[in-house]
Amino acid sequence: MNDNQKLKQHYWRKNLIYLSILLSIWFLVSFVFGILLVDELNTIRLGGFKLGFWFAQQGSIYVFVILIFVYIRLMNRLDKEFGFDN
Amino acid sequence: MSIQMWTWVLVGITFALYIGIAILSRAGSTKEFYVAGGGVSSLANGLATAADWMSAASFISMAGLISFNGYDGSVYLMGWTGGYVLLALLLAPYLRKFGKFTVPDFIGDRYYSNVARSVAVFCALLVSFTYVAGQMRGVGLVFSRFLEVDIDTGVVIGMIIVLFYAVLGGMKGITYTQVAQYCVLIFAFMVPAIFISIQMAGNPIPQLGFGGVDENGIYLLDKLDGLHKELGFAEYTSGSKSTLDVFLITAALMIGTAGLPHVIVRFFTVKKVSDARKSAGWALLFIAILYTTAPAIAVFSRTNLIETVSNKEYDKLPEWFSNWEKTGLIKFTDKNKDGRVQYVADASENELIVDKDIMVLANPEIAQLPNWVIALVAAGGLAAALSTAAGLLLVISSSVSHDLIKKMVNPNISEKGELIAARLSAIVAVCVAGYFGINPPDFVAATVALAFGLAAASFFPAIVLGIFYKRMNKEGAVAGMAVGILAMLFYMLKFKFDWFGGGTKDDWWFGISPEGFGTVAMLLNFVVSLIISTFTPKPPIEVQKIVENIRIPSGAGQAHQH
């Protein structure tokens, strides 16, 4: 295996690590907070909102947006580090 | 000026704008027709994707759906936004690097097989036709309610407009009209929402307003829960669907969103891989503005509706009530003859039936907003319906002219011939969509869920495995897609259309609704693909090279002809 291929593999592995972290957060705020634990979280209040309800109808969406922008930043940095940016 | 006058003016101005853009951005080559030349900026693509994605259903029906379903409506909010995270992280950058024109292009090349390509074309057509019929119907409805022409005339006017810019401009024309349409629809959605939020919660930001307090210092959501309890409805902030079903429906909508060809194809229009990522971020941000406002509108309008009508004398109801009664969207029958409106959960005593679409369409009237705001809602609804219809029509026409004619039937077709074929198939597609808009088949509503389920069960696993699992071969992918689609079709036909012995809610497997079954069918697809691929030969070396290549972002040329 030559250096170039090793570099590509290394890049891909880092990409997969980023993906698994970001997708875990994605799963947590929607499926866990908004659905599976909604009743438990609803006992906590965030102003006029029950917390579980807030995650299901507001919070998860905000986090989704943030996740994509974090991903963009991470990947742009990774691309530069490996010289894969154009 | 009257509401109708305002509506004609605003609709006229916006339509003139769309046509003007179409004339300025005519497509001169197949590349411009399919992917807008491949040079769209990430911001413009984000705006266009948001308009492409948000349909008549998102604009007109979703807030109402949430309004009547409370917490259970969250499946649409999370489902239709969470899919963009999958799209941005798992699909868009790699498909852009791959750099062809359509989703069947990827499936056909990655799985080195025209069988796989044909299956993908079939799914793309099925999903898109299902979807587009509903959009044309939406155009007709807006025309009939606000401009007092009949629905069919409304559909025909909508067809002519879409025909004009989709056929002339292809993806290039569609992209820039969608940018304009996003601006129109988001303005039209937010203005009434902000007005109402100020009225009801004293806060100009609806997202915060619905967590606020009313004039008596009571939290709006607590008040609504109380009203619901009084009238016998389920508590607004907790649901009545099973947790398993909410989980599966949300997942099916998310994965379906990520697998919809008219959304995916938008990411082929940007210059490079990093732009594909960036435009997914912009798209979700622009979508989130509407999607986080919708649940606020749902709460405001639900509270407003109950307080305005519940137990009030019929003769003293405000004017909007009789206006919307005429359209058949509100129905009142005085069962106990006391002259008052009883709006309760118990069907035998309930006297009022309210269509969900009213929550957005009539909301400005209910809240007594100025006429121009009411007219703006009409223009916004049309923008939402037209932008989605155009995106779908492009997928249909490129599936026919590119995937069927160029890639399978007649590979020697000239560039000019292919462009003519693309335009002709767009014209045919508009006519078919218009026909379904005028004569809506009963199954349209039922099959929208099918569209998401099918996209989830077919495309998503095939594309994700194609990128992330180098060993995946054509045998596995074709078998997986076939099993996924058939399982989904079987379940839908059985429980929505009474085929194969039919069945009611009680017969659902493990209480899973047909809407949620897409997730199960998607998992089946993954399992079958993985098992079959293990026992069949590896994909050829060139294909493995393709996979290695799409994983690295650098060197993405323009989307190219092959």
XYZ file of C-alpha atoms in Angstrom, chain B residues 9-524:
516
model
C -52.342 41.815 -7.318
C -49.912 39.758 -5.227
C -50.378 36.546 -7.219
C -50.002 38.524 -10.450
C -46.744 40.158 -9.323
C -45.208 36.889 -8.115
C -46.193 35.010 -11.292
C -44.725 37.764 -13.453
C -41.520 37.445 -11.429
C -41.324 33.662 -11.976
C -41.892 34.038 -15.713
C -39.318 36.820 -15.953
C -36.713 34.633 -14.250
C -37.577 31.734 -16.562
C -36.959 33.851 -19.648
C -33.631 35.070 -18.288
C -32.399 31.567 -17.447
C -33.190 29.416 -20.464
C -31.327 26.096 -20.666
C -29.123 25.678 -23.727
C -27.594 22.244 -23.034
C -28.574 19.000 -21.305
C -26.172 19.888 -18.510
C -28.013 23.140 -17.922
C -31.331 21.348 -18.205
C -30.465 18.563 -15.713
C -28.148 20.246 -13.196
C -28.322 23.982 -13.989
C -24.830 23.814 -15.520
C -23.357 22.689 -12.192
C -22.371 26.170 -11.059
C -25.061 27.139 -8.553
C -23.740 28.811 -5.393
C -24.306 26.995 -2.116
C -26.517 29.757 -0.722
C -28.748 29.821 -3.818
C -28.901 26.040 -3.780
C -29.882 26.077 -0.115
C -32.731 28.484 -0.822
C -33.842 26.468 -3.847
C -33.684 23.191 -1.919
C -35.816 24.657 0.850
C -38.506 25.739 -1.640
C -38.163 22.469 -3.546
C -38.735 20.541 -0.347
C -41.497 22.591 1.284
C -44.646 21.682 -0.551
C -48.272 22.712 -0.381
C -48.530 20.198 2.463
C -45.773 21.860 4.521
C -47.168 25.327 3.923
C -50.925 24.758 4.114
C -51.549 21.523 5.992
C -48.727 20.891 8.432
C -49.525 23.501 11.087
C -53.127 22.277 11.026
C -52.041 18.658 11.363
C -49.992 19.550 14.424
C -52.813 21.687 15.730
C -55.204 18.739 15.743
C -52.675 16.111 16.827
C -50.649 18.029 19.413
C -47.564 16.062 20.447
C -48.251 13.334 17.856
C -47.705 15.969 15.150
C -44.028 16.020 16.193
C -43.385 13.106 13.820
C -43.667 15.540 10.890
C -41.475 18.176 12.515
C -38.625 15.856 13.432
C -39.134 13.553 10.446
C -39.064 16.207 7.769
C -36.055 18.059 9.203
C -33.932 15.240 10.656
C -33.664 13.728 7.182
C -31.412 16.633 6.198
C -28.801 15.566 8.726
C -28.674 12.164 7.021
C -28.610 13.828 3.641
C -25.743 16.159 4.590
C -23.625 13.550 6.365
C -24.306 10.361 4.434
C -25.359 11.223 0.895
C -24.965 14.718 -0.556
C -21.147 15.165 -0.571
C -20.462 11.720 -2.032
C -23.162 11.903 -4.667
C -21.834 15.298 -5.703
C -18.334 13.868 -6.000
C -19.730 11.068 -8.137
C -20.910 13.888 -10.365
C -23.592 12.554 -12.671
C -27.090 13.862 -13.338
C -29.653 11.649 -11.596
C -30.144 9.153 -8.781
C -30.660 6.205 -11.168
C -27.320 7.249 -12.722
C -25.599 6.512 -9.439
C -27.480 3.274 -8.779
C -26.904 2.058 -12.359
C -23.157 2.852 -12.407
C -22.335 1.822 -8.852
C -24.131 -1.495 -9.310
C -22.913 -1.934 -12.913
C -26.314 -3.105 -14.008
C -29.246 -1.861 -16.028
C -31.593 -3.945 -13.866
C -30.607 -1.824 -10.869
C -30.951 1.294 -13.032
C -34.452 0.263 -14.138
C -35.573 -0.436 -10.581
C -34.303 3.021 -9.596
C -36.105 4.679 -12.523
C -39.316 2.898 -11.606
C -39.083 4.083 -7.981
C -38.177 7.642 -8.991
C -41.189 7.850 -11.298
C -43.577 6.287 -8.790
C -42.475 8.526 -5.936
C -42.499 11.690 -8.042
C -45.864 11.154 -9.726
C -47.514 10.396 -6.394
C -46.163 13.579 -4.984
C -46.799 15.888 -7.902
C -50.505 15.093 -8.160
C -50.975 16.486 -4.652
C -49.103 19.683 -5.557
C -51.282 20.434 -8.579
C -54.338 19.843 -6.436
C -52.919 22.313 -3.898
C -52.549 24.966 -6.605
C -56.175 24.419 -7.613
C -57.392 24.683 -4.026
C -55.621 27.960 -3.345
C -57.032 29.450 -6.529
C -60.545 28.329 -5.742
C -60.562 29.591 -2.163
C -58.969 32.952 -2.648
C -59.826 33.890 -6.193
C -63.198 32.244 -6.623
C -62.345 30.471 -9.855
C -63.121 26.778 -9.858
C -60.484 24.255 -8.844
C -59.977 22.906 -12.367
C -59.284 26.359 -13.803
C -56.817 26.893 -10.969
C -55.002 23.652 -11.844
C -54.800 24.683 -15.508
C -53.358 28.115 -14.648
C -50.781 26.407 -12.408
C -49.909 23.937 -15.198
C -49.267 26.725 -17.684
C -46.937 28.563 -15.304
C -44.940 25.444 -14.394
C -44.845 24.350 -18.025
C -43.410 27.681 -18.949
C -40.443 27.738 -16.648
C -39.740 24.012 -16.271
C -39.788 23.304 -20.010
C -37.941 26.450 -20.999
C -35.414 26.643 -18.217
C -35.032 23.062 -17.018
C -33.095 22.849 -13.760
C -31.526 26.253 -14.421
C -34.901 27.989 -14.662
C -36.300 25.979 -11.757
C -33.366 26.819 -9.480
C -33.704 30.572 -9.746
C -37.505 30.581 -9.616
C -37.266 28.414 -6.503
C -34.987 30.998 -4.884
C -37.680 33.624 -5.506
C -40.421 31.253 -4.379
C -38.669 30.576 -1.091
C -38.593 34.299 -0.354
C -42.285 34.643 -1.163
C -43.382 31.624 0.842
C -41.338 32.324 3.956
C -42.461 35.963 4.040
C -46.073 34.841 3.607
C -45.738 32.286 6.381
C -43.922 34.490 8.880
C -45.874 37.748 8.624
C -49.178 36.358 9.961
C -47.290 34.217 12.492
C -45.511 37.259 13.922
C -48.728 39.309 14.041
C -50.561 36.535 15.885
C -47.693 35.886 18.267
C -47.722 39.559 19.272
C -51.491 39.453 19.729
C -51.576 36.305 21.800
C -48.320 36.242 23.698
C -46.933 39.764 23.355
C -43.764 38.340 21.771
C -42.818 38.967 18.132
C -40.895 35.674 17.903
C -43.455 32.875 17.473
C -40.932 30.190 18.525
C -40.739 31.836 21.959
C -44.294 33.157 21.972
C -45.994 29.809 22.236
C -44.041 29.098 25.382
C -45.159 32.429 26.773
C -48.107 33.639 28.817
C -51.490 35.136 27.882
C -52.871 38.403 29.248
C -53.815 36.673 32.508
C -50.310 35.370 33.083
C -51.185 31.745 32.313
C -48.810 29.746 30.097
C -50.445 29.265 26.692
C -49.630 25.560 26.552
C -51.079 24.967 30.015
C -54.190 26.871 29.018
C -54.554 24.744 25.886
C -54.054 21.524 27.833
C -56.794 22.734 30.188
C -59.181 23.592 27.345
C -58.571 20.174 25.815
C -59.299 18.456 29.098
C -62.529 20.405 29.524
C -63.761 19.384 26.075
C -62.640 15.777 26.404
C -59.747 15.881 23.908
C -56.418 14.185 24.634
C -53.935 16.519 26.366
C -52.253 18.672 23.691
C -48.679 18.234 24.901
C -48.822 14.441 25.210
C -49.740 12.084 22.442
C -52.083 9.191 21.875
C -50.008 7.177 19.405
C -47.845 4.319 20.716
C -44.181 5.145 21.339
C -43.074 2.414 18.910
C -45.225 3.840 16.139
C -44.084 7.435 16.739
C -40.492 6.177 16.633
C -40.962 4.260 13.382
C -42.973 6.969 11.603
C -40.364 9.591 12.498
C -37.578 7.324 11.224
C -39.460 6.515 8.008
C -40.061 10.208 7.293
C -36.429 11.100 8.000
C -34.996 8.337 5.862
C -37.618 8.886 3.172
C -36.700 12.575 3.033
C -33.049 11.683 2.560
C -34.006 9.289 -0.236
C -36.303 11.539 -2.259
C -34.824 11.959 -5.750
C -36.030 15.532 -6.286
C -34.187 16.611 -3.138
C -31.017 14.600 -3.804
C -30.697 15.888 -7.358
C -30.450 19.473 -6.099
C -27.009 18.657 -4.686
C -25.729 17.814 -8.171
C -26.083 21.479 -9.125
C -23.241 22.942 -7.031
C -19.589 23.326 -8.026
C -17.744 21.169 -5.522
C -18.119 18.750 -2.633
C -17.720 21.345 0.101
C -20.498 23.367 -1.561
C -22.791 20.331 -1.408
C -22.256 20.116 2.357
C -22.702 23.835 2.796
C -25.913 23.963 0.805
C -27.391 21.163 2.936
C -26.727 23.352 5.957
C -28.315 26.401 4.348
C -31.282 24.338 3.189
C -32.032 23.007 6.654
C -31.608 26.442 8.207
C -34.165 27.912 5.785
C -36.505 24.977 6.287
C -36.166 25.212 10.058
C -37.490 28.785 10.030
C -40.849 27.473 8.808
C -40.744 24.203 10.724
C -40.114 25.800 14.103
C -42.837 28.393 13.455
C -45.479 25.852 12.448
C -45.926 24.355 15.947
C -46.349 27.887 17.324
C -49.063 28.653 14.773
C -50.641 25.319 15.694
C -50.945 26.326 19.345
C -52.104 29.903 18.657
C -54.755 28.877 16.174
C -56.001 25.944 18.230
C -56.464 28.174 21.278
C -58.002 30.918 19.166
C -60.422 28.527 17.493
C -61.637 26.958 20.722
C -62.017 30.294 22.478
C -63.855 31.856 19.531
C -66.391 29.113 18.858
C -66.733 26.805 21.830
C -70.159 27.183 23.425
C -70.772 30.473 21.599
C -74.089 31.383 19.967
C -74.007 30.444 16.293
C -75.655 33.702 15.156
C -73.061 35.816 16.898
C -69.978 34.129 15.441
C -67.577 36.356 13.471
C -67.831 36.714 9.711
C -64.942 34.364 8.837
C -66.958 31.470 10.208
C -69.674 31.759 7.584
C -67.096 32.564 4.870
C -65.317 29.268 5.447
C -68.568 27.389 5.986
C -69.344 28.194 2.348
C -66.168 26.410 1.222
C -67.188 23.323 3.176
C -64.066 23.447 5.307
C -66.091 24.199 8.424
C -69.284 22.259 9.065
C -71.729 22.996 11.866
C -74.830 20.946 12.708
C -76.827 22.032 15.737
C -77.521 18.554 17.122
C -79.108 19.593 20.429
C -80.805 22.643 18.896
C -79.577 25.104 21.531
C -78.200 27.533 18.961
C -74.702 27.230 20.385
C -71.605 25.510 19.032
C -70.629 22.427 21.013
C -67.070 21.497 20.042
C -66.121 18.386 22.017
C -64.210 15.143 21.578
C -67.286 12.904 21.894
C -68.435 12.348 18.292
C -72.112 11.932 19.206
C -72.253 15.377 20.839
C -69.726 17.230 18.712
C -71.380 19.728 16.360
C -68.375 21.193 14.603
C -66.068 19.702 11.981
C -63.023 21.769 11.032
C -60.695 20.930 8.150
C -56.999 21.008 9.112
C -56.075 23.301 6.190
C -58.036 26.136 7.798
C -55.431 26.632 10.484
C -53.069 28.335 8.062
C -55.501 29.577 5.415
C -58.049 31.168 7.738
C -55.716 32.011 10.588
C -55.130 35.631 9.450
C -58.889 36.172 9.253
C -59.505 34.568 12.623
C -56.887 36.857 14.108
C -58.380 39.851 12.215
C -55.239 40.738 10.318
C -55.271 43.248 7.437
C -56.430 42.144 3.971
C -52.989 42.224 2.399
C -51.741 39.645 4.911
C -54.579 37.305 3.978
C -53.751 37.724 0.286
C -50.092 37.070 1.022
C -50.963 33.631 2.367
C -52.499 32.749 -1.012
C -49.357 33.830 -2.868
C -47.220 31.852 -0.404
C -49.281 28.684 -0.793
C -48.949 28.928 -4.560
C -45.182 29.462 -4.318
C -44.840 26.370 -2.111
C -46.929 24.175 -4.408
C -45.382 25.390 -7.675
C -41.762 25.119 -6.511
C -42.199 21.517 -5.400
C -44.175 20.578 -8.504
C -41.409 21.946 -10.738
C -38.687 20.003 -8.897
C -40.671 16.782 -9.226
C -41.418 17.349 -12.899
C -37.722 17.744 -13.571
C -36.997 14.380 -11.927
C -39.693 12.781 -14.061
C -38.458 14.292 -17.305
C -34.781 13.508 -16.645
C -35.671 9.936 -15.654
C -37.303 9.494 -19.032
C -34.914 11.403 -21.313
C -31.632 10.625 -19.533
C -32.028 7.329 -17.653
C -34.400 5.587 -20.033
C -33.671 7.026 -23.484
C -30.003 8.054 -23.271
C -28.711 5.327 -20.941
C -30.800 2.358 -22.064
C -32.887 2.711 -25.232
C -30.792 4.879 -27.535
C -27.289 5.673 -26.242
C -26.372 7.317 -29.553
C -28.898 10.103 -29.220
C -27.363 13.514 -29.897
C -27.084 16.243 -27.266
C -29.724 18.230 -29.118
C -32.012 15.209 -29.419
C -31.717 14.478 -25.702
C -32.594 18.066 -24.842
C -35.682 17.884 -27.046
C -36.616 14.561 -25.435
C -36.196 16.146 -21.989
C -38.495 19.048 -22.898
C -41.098 16.764 -24.455
C -41.166 14.496 -21.421
C -41.522 17.548 -19.175
C -44.576 18.593 -21.209
C -46.111 15.120 -20.979
C -45.369 14.987 -17.240
C -47.067 18.366 -16.637
C -50.153 17.163 -18.518
C -50.330 13.899 -16.554
C -49.833 15.778 -13.269
C -52.547 18.257 -14.285
C -54.896 15.424 -15.127
C -54.416 13.941 -11.662
C -54.853 17.400 -10.163
C -58.233 17.785 -11.872
C -59.351 14.190 -11.311
C -57.589 13.361 -8.053
C -57.531 9.613 -7.508
C -58.728 8.692 -4.013
C -55.384 7.192 -3.234
C -53.403 10.449 -3.390
C -53.588 11.130 0.323
C -52.862 7.504 1.176
C -49.927 7.285 -1.181
C -47.970 10.285 0.099
C -46.963 8.084 3.007
C -46.178 5.441 0.421
C -43.847 7.861 -1.369
C -41.758 8.302 1.779
C -41.923 4.623 2.643
C -40.826 3.655 -0.863
C -37.975 6.153 -0.940
C -36.823 4.867 2.452
C -37.190 1.213 1.491
C -35.537 1.464 -1.913
C -33.030 4.279 -2.486
C -31.642 4.995 0.931
C -30.027 1.603 1.696
C -28.798 1.179 -1.882
C -27.081 4.571 -1.883
C -25.666 4.399 1.644
C -24.266 0.894 1.134
C -22.960 1.963 -2.247
C -20.852 4.627 -0.534
C -19.954 3.112 2.826
C -19.608 -0.593 1.966
C -17.182 -1.248 -0.846
C -18.027 -4.945 -0.930
C -21.707 -4.310 -1.794
C -22.457 -5.799 -5.210
C -25.278 -5.690 -7.711
C -26.870 -8.937 -6.544
C -27.184 -7.643 -2.990
C -28.411 -4.191 -3.951
C -31.014 -5.376 -6.463
C -32.340 -8.064 -4.116
C -32.450 -5.574 -1.243
C -34.304 -2.920 -3.219
C -36.767 -5.483 -4.573
C -37.518 -6.932 -1.130
C -37.797 -3.457 0.413
C -40.215 -2.165 -2.207
C -42.322 -5.319 -2.262
C -42.618 -5.439 1.523
C -43.646 -1.773 1.597
C -46.144 -2.193 -1.253
C -47.607 -5.294 0.331
C -48.166 -3.626 3.705
C -49.626 -0.474 2.158
C -51.939 -2.355 -0.198
C -53.094 -4.632 2.579
C -53.859 -1.981 5.162
C -54.668 1.068 3.026
C -56.405 -0.539 0.048
C -57.816 -3.723 1.545
C -55.900 -6.049 -0.758
C -54.572 -9.453 0.370
C -57.452 -9.833 2.807
C -57.160 -6.276 4.133
C -57.209 -5.590 7.836
C -57.903 -2.896 10.388
C -55.767 -1.056 12.881
C -55.962 -4.024 15.235
C -54.347 -6.300 12.639
C -51.250 -4.112 12.176
C -48.112 -6.139 12.849
C -46.901 -5.171 16.350
C -49.140 -2.100 16.109
C -47.000 -0.598 13.328
C -48.938 1.772 11.048
C -48.373 1.656 7.269
C -46.693 5.095 7.620
C -44.165 3.647 10.048
C -43.634 0.424 8.092
C -41.187 2.191 5.765
C -38.592 1.867 8.520
C -39.162 -1.887 8.764
C -38.975 -2.296 4.976
C -35.766 -0.233 4.968
C -34.198 -2.513 7.593
C -35.265 -5.553 5.561
